Amino acid sequence: MKLVVVAGIPGSGSTTVLTKALEHLDYLHINYGDVMLEIAEKEGLVDDRDSIRKLSPEVQKEIQRKAAKNIKERSEQDNIIVDTHCTIKTPKGFLPGLPKWVLDELQPDMFVLLEADGDEILMRRINDTTRIRDLEKLSDIKLHQEMNRAVSMAYAALTGATVKIIKNHDNKLDESVGEMIRTLQ
Ligand code: AMP
Ligand code: MG
């Protein structure tokens, strides 16, 4: 069974592209943030998904570890897509989304990174009223995408997984979805 990690910084459109691609593919779609939110809500730590990254790094890592176990338990029979983040931008710095103990639990076969231009991401965040998006400078957005490229290759070196980068530019959703389908089939 295959386990693929799909990641992109907030505003990259990774969840949108993935959800559309999965209409044509046979994968179980698990959103890491959903699993973490469920655990964090049960423990009375947060009321919404955008508060998780503001918790202390130690608490985030504890929830992250529990989420990895939960996902692994559900991944015995199916091909799985884990919709998550290579790094999470916290007030204490970049938190790795897949530290070694998470990689050991999940053993991914492939990482797919969704990227867009910094100015596209900036405008998407401004226009997204459904989420509490952090307002960042263009240079910070670019740095975050660079950090994700770098750390995804480190994740690949630890697991042997491949890393595929897919661009999701404005008004090109169908192309991005097409490339995601070809990558996953
Ligand atoms: P999302 O809906 O994908 O933005 O995820 C919601 C939140 O879940 C993120 O802002 C993070 O706080 C948390 N999250 C998702 N994936 C991970 C991960 N692999 N490690 C730590 N936190 C994560
Ligand atoms: Mg997402």
mmCIF file of C-alpha atoms and ligand atoms in Angstrom, residues 31-33 36 49 52-53 64 84-85 88 95 97 131, ligand 1:
data_model
loop_
_atom_site.group_PDB
_atom_site.id
_atom_site.type_symbol
_atom_site.label_atom_id
_atom_site.label_comp_id
_atom_site.label_asym_id
_atom_site.label_seq_id
_atom_site.Cartn_x
_atom_site.Cartn_y
_atom_site.Cartn_z
ATOM 1 C CA ASN A 31 -6.037 15.596 6.564
ATOM 2 C CA TYR A 32 -3.386 15.712 9.305
ATOM 3 C CA GLY A 33 -4.812 19.019 10.549
ATOM 4 C CA MET A 36 -4.748 17.059 15.176
ATOM 5 C CA ARG A 49 -7.617 24.736 13.570
ATOM 6 C CA ILE A 52 -3.041 24.810 16.970
ATOM 7 C CA ARG A 53 0.134 26.439 15.598
ATOM 8 C CA GLN A 64 1.453 15.576 16.234
ATOM 9 C CA THR A 84 -0.270 18.132 5.711
ATOM 10 C CA HIS A 85 2.585 20.657 5.979
ATOM 11 C CA ILE A 88 4.426 24.868 10.420
ATOM 12 C CA LEU A 95 8.190 23.399 13.396
ATOM 13 C CA GLY A 97 5.644 18.714 10.121
ATOM 14 C CA ARG A 131 -9.567 31.008 7.811
HETATM 15 P P1 AMP B 1 -4.513 22.804 7.665
HETATM 16 O O1 AMP B 1 -5.995 22.745 7.683
HETATM 17 O O2 AMP B 1 -3.884 21.884 6.659
HETATM 18 O O3 AMP B 1 -4.000 24.213 7.541
HETATM 19 O O4 AMP B 1 -4.015 22.276 9.093
HETATM 20 C C1 AMP B 1 -4.462 22.890 10.274
HETATM 21 C C2 AMP B 1 -3.367 22.953 11.311
HETATM 22 O O5 AMP B 1 -3.005 21.625 11.704
HETATM 23 C C3 AMP B 1 -2.072 23.580 10.844
HETATM 24 O O6 AMP B 1 -2.114 24.993 10.865
HETATM 25 C C4 AMP B 1 -1.104 23.036 11.887
HETATM 26 O O7 AMP B 1 -1.206 23.761 13.089
HETATM 27 C C5 AMP B 1 -1.652 21.624 12.125
HETATM 28 N N1 AMP B 1 -0.889 20.622 11.368
HETATM 29 C C6 AMP B 1 -1.214 20.041 10.191
HETATM 30 N N2 AMP B 1 -0.301 19.122 9.834
HETATM 31 C C7 AMP B 1 0.662 19.135 10.821
HETATM 32 C C8 AMP B 1 1.868 18.399 11.060
HETATM 33 N N3 AMP B 1 2.311 17.468 10.214
HETATM 34 N N4 AMP B 1 2.581 18.686 12.175
HETATM 35 C C9 AMP B 1 2.159 19.613 13.052
HETATM 36 N N5 AMP B 1 1.035 20.327 12.884
HETATM 37 C C10 AMP B 1 0.284 20.087 11.789
#
